[in-house]
mmCIF file of C-alpha atoms in Angstrom:
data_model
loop_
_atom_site.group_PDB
_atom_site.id
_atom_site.type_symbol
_atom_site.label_atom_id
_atom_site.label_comp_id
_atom_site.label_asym_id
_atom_site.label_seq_id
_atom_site.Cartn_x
_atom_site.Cartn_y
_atom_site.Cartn_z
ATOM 1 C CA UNK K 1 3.447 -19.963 95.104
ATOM 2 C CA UNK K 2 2.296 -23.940 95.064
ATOM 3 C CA UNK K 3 4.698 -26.025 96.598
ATOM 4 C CA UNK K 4 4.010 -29.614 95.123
ATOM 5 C CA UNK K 5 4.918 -30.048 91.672
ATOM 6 C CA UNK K 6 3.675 -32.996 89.758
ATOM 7 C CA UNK K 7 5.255 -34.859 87.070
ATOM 8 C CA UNK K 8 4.159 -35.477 84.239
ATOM 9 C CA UNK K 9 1.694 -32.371 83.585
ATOM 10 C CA UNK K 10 -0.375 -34.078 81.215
ATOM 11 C CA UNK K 11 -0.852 -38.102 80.916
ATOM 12 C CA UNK K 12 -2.778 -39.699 77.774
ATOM 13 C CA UNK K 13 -3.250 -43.861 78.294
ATOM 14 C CA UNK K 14 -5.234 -46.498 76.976
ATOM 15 C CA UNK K 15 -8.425 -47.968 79.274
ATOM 16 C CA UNK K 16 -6.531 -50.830 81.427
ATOM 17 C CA UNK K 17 -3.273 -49.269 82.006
ATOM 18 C CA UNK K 18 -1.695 -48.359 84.779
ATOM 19 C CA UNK K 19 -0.645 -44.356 85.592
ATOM 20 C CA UNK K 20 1.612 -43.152 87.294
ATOM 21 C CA UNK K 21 2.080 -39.702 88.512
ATOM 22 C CA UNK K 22 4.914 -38.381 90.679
ATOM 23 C CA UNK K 23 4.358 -35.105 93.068
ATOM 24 C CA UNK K 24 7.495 -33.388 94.764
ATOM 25 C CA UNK K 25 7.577 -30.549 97.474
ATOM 26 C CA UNK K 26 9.956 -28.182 98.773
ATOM 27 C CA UNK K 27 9.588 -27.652 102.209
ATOM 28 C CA UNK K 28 8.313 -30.172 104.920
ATOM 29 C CA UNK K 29 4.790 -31.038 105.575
ATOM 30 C CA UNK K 30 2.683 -33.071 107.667
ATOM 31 C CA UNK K 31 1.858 -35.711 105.984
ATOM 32 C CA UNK K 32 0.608 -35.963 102.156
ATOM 33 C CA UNK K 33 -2.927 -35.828 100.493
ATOM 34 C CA UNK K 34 -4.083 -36.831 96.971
ATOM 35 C CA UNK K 35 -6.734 -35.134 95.314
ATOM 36 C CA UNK K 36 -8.695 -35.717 92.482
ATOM 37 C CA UNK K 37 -11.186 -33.138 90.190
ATOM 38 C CA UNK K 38 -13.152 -33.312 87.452
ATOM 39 C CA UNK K 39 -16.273 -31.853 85.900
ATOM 40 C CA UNK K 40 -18.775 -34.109 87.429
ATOM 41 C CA UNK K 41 -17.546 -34.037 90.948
ATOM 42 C CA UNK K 42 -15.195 -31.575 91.723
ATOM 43 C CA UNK K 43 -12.128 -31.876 93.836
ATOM 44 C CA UNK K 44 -12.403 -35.120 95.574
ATOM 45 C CA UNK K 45 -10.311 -36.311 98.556
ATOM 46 C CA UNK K 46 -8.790 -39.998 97.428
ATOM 47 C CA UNK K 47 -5.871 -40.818 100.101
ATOM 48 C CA UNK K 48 -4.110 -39.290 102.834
ATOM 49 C CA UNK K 49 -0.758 -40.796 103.769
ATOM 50 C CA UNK K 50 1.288 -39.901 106.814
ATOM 51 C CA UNK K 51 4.591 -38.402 107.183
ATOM 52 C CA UNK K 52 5.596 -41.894 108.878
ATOM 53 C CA UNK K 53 4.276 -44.217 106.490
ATOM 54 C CA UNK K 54 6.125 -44.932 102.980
ATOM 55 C CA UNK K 55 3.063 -46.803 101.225
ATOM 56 C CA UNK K 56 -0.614 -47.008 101.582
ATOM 57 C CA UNK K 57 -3.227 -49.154 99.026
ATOM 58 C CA UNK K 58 -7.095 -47.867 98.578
ATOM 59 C CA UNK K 59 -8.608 -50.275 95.679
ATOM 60 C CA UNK K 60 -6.551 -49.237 92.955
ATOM 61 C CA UNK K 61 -5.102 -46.753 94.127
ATOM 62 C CA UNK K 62 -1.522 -46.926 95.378
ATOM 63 C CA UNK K 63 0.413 -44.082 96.722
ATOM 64 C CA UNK K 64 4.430 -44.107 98.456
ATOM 65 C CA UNK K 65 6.198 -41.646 100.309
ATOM 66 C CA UNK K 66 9.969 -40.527 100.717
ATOM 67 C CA UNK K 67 10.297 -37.774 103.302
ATOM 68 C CA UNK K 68 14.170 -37.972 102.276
ATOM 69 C CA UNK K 69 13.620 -36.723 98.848
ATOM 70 C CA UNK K 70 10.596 -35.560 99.520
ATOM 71 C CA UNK K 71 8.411 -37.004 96.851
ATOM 72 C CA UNK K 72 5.574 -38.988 96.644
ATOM 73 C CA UNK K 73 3.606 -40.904 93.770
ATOM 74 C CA UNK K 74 0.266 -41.541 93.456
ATOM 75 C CA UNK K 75 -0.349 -45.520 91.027
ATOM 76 C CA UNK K 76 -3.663 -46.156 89.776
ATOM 77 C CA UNK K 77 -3.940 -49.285 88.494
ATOM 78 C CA UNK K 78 -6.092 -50.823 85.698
ATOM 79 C CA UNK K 79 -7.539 -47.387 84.601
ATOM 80 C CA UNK K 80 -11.104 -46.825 83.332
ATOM 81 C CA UNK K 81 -12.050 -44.280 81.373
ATOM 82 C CA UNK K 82 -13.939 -42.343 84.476
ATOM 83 C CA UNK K 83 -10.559 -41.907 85.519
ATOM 84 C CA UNK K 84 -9.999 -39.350 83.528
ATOM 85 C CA UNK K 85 -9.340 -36.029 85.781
ATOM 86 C CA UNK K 86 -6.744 -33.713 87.398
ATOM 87 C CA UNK K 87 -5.324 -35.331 90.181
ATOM 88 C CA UNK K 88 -3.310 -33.079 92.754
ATOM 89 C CA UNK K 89 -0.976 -33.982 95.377
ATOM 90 C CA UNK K 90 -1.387 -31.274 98.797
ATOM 91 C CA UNK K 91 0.640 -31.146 101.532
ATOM 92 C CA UNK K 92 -0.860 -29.653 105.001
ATOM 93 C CA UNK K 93 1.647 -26.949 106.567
ATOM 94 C CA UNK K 94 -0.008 -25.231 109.792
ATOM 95 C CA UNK K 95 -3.279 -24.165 108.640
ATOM 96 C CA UNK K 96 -2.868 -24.234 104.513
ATOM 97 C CA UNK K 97 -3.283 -27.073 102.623
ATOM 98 C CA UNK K 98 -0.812 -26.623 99.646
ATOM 99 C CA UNK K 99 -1.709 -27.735 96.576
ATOM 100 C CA UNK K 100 0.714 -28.830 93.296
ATOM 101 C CA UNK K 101 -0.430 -27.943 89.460
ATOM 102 C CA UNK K 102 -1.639 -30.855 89.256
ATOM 103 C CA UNK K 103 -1.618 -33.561 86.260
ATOM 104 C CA UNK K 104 -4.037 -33.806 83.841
ATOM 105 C CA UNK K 105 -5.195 -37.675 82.782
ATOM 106 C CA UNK K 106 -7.278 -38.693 80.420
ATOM 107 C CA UNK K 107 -7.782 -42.365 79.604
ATOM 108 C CA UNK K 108 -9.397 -43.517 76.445
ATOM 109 C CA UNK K 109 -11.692 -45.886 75.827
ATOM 110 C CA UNK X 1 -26.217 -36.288 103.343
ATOM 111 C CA UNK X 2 -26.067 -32.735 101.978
ATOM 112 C CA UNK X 3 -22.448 -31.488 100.868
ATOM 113 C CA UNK X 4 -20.969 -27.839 100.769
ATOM 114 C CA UNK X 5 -22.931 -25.892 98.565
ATOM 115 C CA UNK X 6 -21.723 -22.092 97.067
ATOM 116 C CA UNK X 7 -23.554 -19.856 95.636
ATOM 117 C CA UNK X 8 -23.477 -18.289 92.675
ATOM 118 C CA UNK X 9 -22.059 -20.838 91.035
ATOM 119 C CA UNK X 10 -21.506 -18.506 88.178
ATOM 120 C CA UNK X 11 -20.869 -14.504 88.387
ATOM 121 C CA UNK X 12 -19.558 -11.999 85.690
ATOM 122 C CA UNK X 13 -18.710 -8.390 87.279
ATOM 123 C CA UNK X 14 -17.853 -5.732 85.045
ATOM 124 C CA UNK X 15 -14.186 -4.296 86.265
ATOM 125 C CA UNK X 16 -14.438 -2.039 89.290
ATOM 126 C CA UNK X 17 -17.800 -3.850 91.051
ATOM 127 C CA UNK X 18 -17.532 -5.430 94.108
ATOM 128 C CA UNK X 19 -18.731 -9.090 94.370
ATOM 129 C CA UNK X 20 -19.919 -11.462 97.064
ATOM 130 C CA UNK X 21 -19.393 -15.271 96.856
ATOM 131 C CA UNK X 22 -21.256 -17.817 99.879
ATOM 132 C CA UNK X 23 -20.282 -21.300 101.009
ATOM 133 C CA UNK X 24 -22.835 -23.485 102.959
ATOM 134 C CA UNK X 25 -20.652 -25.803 104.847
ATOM 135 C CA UNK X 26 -21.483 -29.410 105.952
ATOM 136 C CA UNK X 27 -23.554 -28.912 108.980
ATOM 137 C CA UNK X 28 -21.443 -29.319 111.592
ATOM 138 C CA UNK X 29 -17.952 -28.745 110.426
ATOM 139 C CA UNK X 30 -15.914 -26.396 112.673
ATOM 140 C CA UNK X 31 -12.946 -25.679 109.729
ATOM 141 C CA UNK X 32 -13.805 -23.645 106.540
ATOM 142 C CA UNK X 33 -11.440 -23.141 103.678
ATOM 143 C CA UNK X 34 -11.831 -20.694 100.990
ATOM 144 C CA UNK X 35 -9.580 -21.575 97.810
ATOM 145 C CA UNK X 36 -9.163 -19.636 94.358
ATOM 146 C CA UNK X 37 -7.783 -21.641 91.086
ATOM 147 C CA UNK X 38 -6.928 -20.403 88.218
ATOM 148 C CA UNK X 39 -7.554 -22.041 85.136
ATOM 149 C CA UNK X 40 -4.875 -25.012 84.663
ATOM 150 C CA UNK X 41 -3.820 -24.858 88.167
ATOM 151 C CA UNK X 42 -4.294 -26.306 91.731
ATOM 152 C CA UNK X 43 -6.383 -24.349 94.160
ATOM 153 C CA UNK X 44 -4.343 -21.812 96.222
ATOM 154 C CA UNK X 45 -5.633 -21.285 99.420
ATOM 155 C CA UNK X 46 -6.685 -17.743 100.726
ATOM 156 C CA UNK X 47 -8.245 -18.233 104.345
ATOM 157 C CA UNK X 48 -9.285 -20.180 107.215
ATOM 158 C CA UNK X 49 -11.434 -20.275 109.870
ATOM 159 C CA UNK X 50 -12.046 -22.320 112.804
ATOM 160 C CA UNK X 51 -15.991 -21.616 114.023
ATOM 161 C CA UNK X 52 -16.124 -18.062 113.331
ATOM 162 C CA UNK X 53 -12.390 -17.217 114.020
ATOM 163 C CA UNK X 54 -10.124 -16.363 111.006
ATOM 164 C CA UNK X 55 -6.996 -17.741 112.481
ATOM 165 C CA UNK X 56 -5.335 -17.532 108.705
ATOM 166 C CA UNK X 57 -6.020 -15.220 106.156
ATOM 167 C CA UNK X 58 -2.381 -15.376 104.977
ATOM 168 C CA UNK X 59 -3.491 -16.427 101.317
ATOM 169 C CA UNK X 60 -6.192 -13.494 100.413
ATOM 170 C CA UNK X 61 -3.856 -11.756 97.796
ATOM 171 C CA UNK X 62 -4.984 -7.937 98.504
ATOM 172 C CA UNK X 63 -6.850 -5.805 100.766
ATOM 173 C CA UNK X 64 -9.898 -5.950 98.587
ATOM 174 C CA UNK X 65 -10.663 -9.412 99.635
ATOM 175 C CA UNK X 66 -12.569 -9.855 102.691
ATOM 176 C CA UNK X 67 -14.173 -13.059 104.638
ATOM 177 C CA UNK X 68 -16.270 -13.598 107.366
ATOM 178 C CA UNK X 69 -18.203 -16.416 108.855
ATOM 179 C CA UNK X 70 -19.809 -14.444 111.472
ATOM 180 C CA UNK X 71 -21.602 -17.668 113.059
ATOM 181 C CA UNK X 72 -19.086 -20.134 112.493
ATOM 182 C CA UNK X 73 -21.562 -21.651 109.862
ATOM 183 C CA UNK X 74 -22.105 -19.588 106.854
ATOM 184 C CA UNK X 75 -19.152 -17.737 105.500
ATOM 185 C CA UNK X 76 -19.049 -15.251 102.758
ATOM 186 C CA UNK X 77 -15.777 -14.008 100.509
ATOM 187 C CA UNK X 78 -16.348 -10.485 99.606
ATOM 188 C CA UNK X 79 -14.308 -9.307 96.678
ATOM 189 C CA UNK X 80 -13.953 -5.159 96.257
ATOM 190 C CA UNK X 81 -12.970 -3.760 93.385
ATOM 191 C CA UNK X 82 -12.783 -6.513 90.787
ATOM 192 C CA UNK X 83 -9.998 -6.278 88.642
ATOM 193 C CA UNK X 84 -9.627 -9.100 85.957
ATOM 194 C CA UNK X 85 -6.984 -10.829 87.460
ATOM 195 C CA UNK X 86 -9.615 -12.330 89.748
ATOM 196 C CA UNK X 87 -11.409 -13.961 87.122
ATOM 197 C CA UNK X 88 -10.450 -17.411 88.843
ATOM 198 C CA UNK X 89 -12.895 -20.458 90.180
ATOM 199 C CA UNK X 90 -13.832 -19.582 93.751
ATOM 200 C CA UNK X 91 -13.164 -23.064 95.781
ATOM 201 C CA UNK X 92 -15.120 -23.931 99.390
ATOM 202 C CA UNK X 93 -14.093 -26.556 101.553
ATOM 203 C CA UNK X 94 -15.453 -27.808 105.374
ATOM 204 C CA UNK X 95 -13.951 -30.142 107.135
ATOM 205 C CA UNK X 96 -14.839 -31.625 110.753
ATOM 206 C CA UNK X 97 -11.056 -31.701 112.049
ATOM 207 C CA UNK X 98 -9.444 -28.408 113.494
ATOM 208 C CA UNK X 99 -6.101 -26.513 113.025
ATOM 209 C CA UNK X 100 -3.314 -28.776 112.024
ATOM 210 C CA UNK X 101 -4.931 -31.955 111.936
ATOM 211 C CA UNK X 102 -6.856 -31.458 109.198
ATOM 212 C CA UNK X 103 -6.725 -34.140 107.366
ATOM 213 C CA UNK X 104 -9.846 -34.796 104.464
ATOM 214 C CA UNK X 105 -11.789 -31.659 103.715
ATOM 215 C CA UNK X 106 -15.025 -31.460 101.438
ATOM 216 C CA UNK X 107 -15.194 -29.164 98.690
ATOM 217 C CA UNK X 108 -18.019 -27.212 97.063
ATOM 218 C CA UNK X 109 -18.625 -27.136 93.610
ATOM 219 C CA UNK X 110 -17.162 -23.918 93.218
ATOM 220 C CA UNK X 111 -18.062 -20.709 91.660
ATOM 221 C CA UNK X 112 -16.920 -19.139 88.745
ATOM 222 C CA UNK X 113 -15.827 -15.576 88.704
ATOM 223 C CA UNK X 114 -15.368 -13.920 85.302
ATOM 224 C CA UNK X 115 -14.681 -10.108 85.376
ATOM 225 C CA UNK X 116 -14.723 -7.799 82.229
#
């Protein structure tokens, strides 16, 4: 019943690189939240962006927006190994936040 | 400052027992979330409430689950009945916004619900 689907599932990548994950939902929502979660600090709120705004920067973190094929994508840039998580995209629709599956990244070292 | 705390943060019922999981939201916060994730998946959410008022409870999957925050602080998630299809991570989350403008909310570390 999760509405966001991200793309890839799963993401392996050397310390330094750049990921890139890609999140798409079904219905409309207000605006477009990215979450990350991992053992040490649970799910963690990294970057809201608006339904009216197609890009928003937060250190290394870059995330766009296209209402018209509703999609979004969340870039982190130069990765470090404490990267590694689950990073969900969640849309906000009346009271429920929806969340995707989420994809899993792990950066080595 | 102090963050949303839940407790137990681990509980194994045996099949048929009736559990009851507590989130202690930021002080302050007027919304309260309760999620439940399975293992590999994103949180899906069960209920909300706005001070003490449930105003969605859409989410709770069966009439065994219950929740209450009877002071608009506090809130408890009351599971009857355990089957093992509830064996799940129990997700909190408080966030100082109301209704639809929730934006960033603040999640507890969780509990873990095993049932056998």
């Amino acid at each position: 019943s999760q509405q966001g689907e991200e793309d890839p599932q799963a993401l392996s990548i050397q310390e330094g690189e750049n990921a890139t994950m890609n999140c798409s939902y079904k219905t409309s929502i207000n605006n477009l939240q990215w979450y990350r979660q991992n053992s040490g600090r649970g799910l963690v709120h990294l970057i809201l962006i608006r339904s009216n705004e197609r890009e928003k920067h937060s250190g290394r973190l870059r995330v766009t927006l296209d209402t018209s094929k509703k999609s979004s994508s969340l870039l982190i840039t130069a990765s470090r190994a404490a990267d590694t998580a689950s990073y969900f995209c969640a849309g906000l629709r009346g009271f429920k936040t929806i969340f995707g599956a989420g994809t899993r990244l792990f950066v080595k070292a | 400052g102090a963050g949303v705390s839940q407790s137990p943060r681990y509980k194994v019922a045996k099949r048929g027992q009736d559990v009851a999981l507590r989130c202690d939201p930021i002080s302050g916060h007027v919304s309260l979330f309760w999620y439940q994730q399975a293992l590999g998946q994103g949180p899906e959410f069960l209920t909300y409430f706005q001070n003490e008022a449930q105003l969605d409870k859409s989410g709770l999957p069966s009439d065994r689950f219950f929740a209450e925050r009877p002071e608009g602080s506090v809130s408890t998630l009351k599971i009857q009945r355990t089957q093992q299809e509830d064996s799940a991570v129990y997700l909190c989350a408080s966030s100082p916004f109301e209704g639809t403008t929730i934006y960033e909310q603040y999640f507890g570390p969780g509990t873990r619900l095993t049932v056998t």
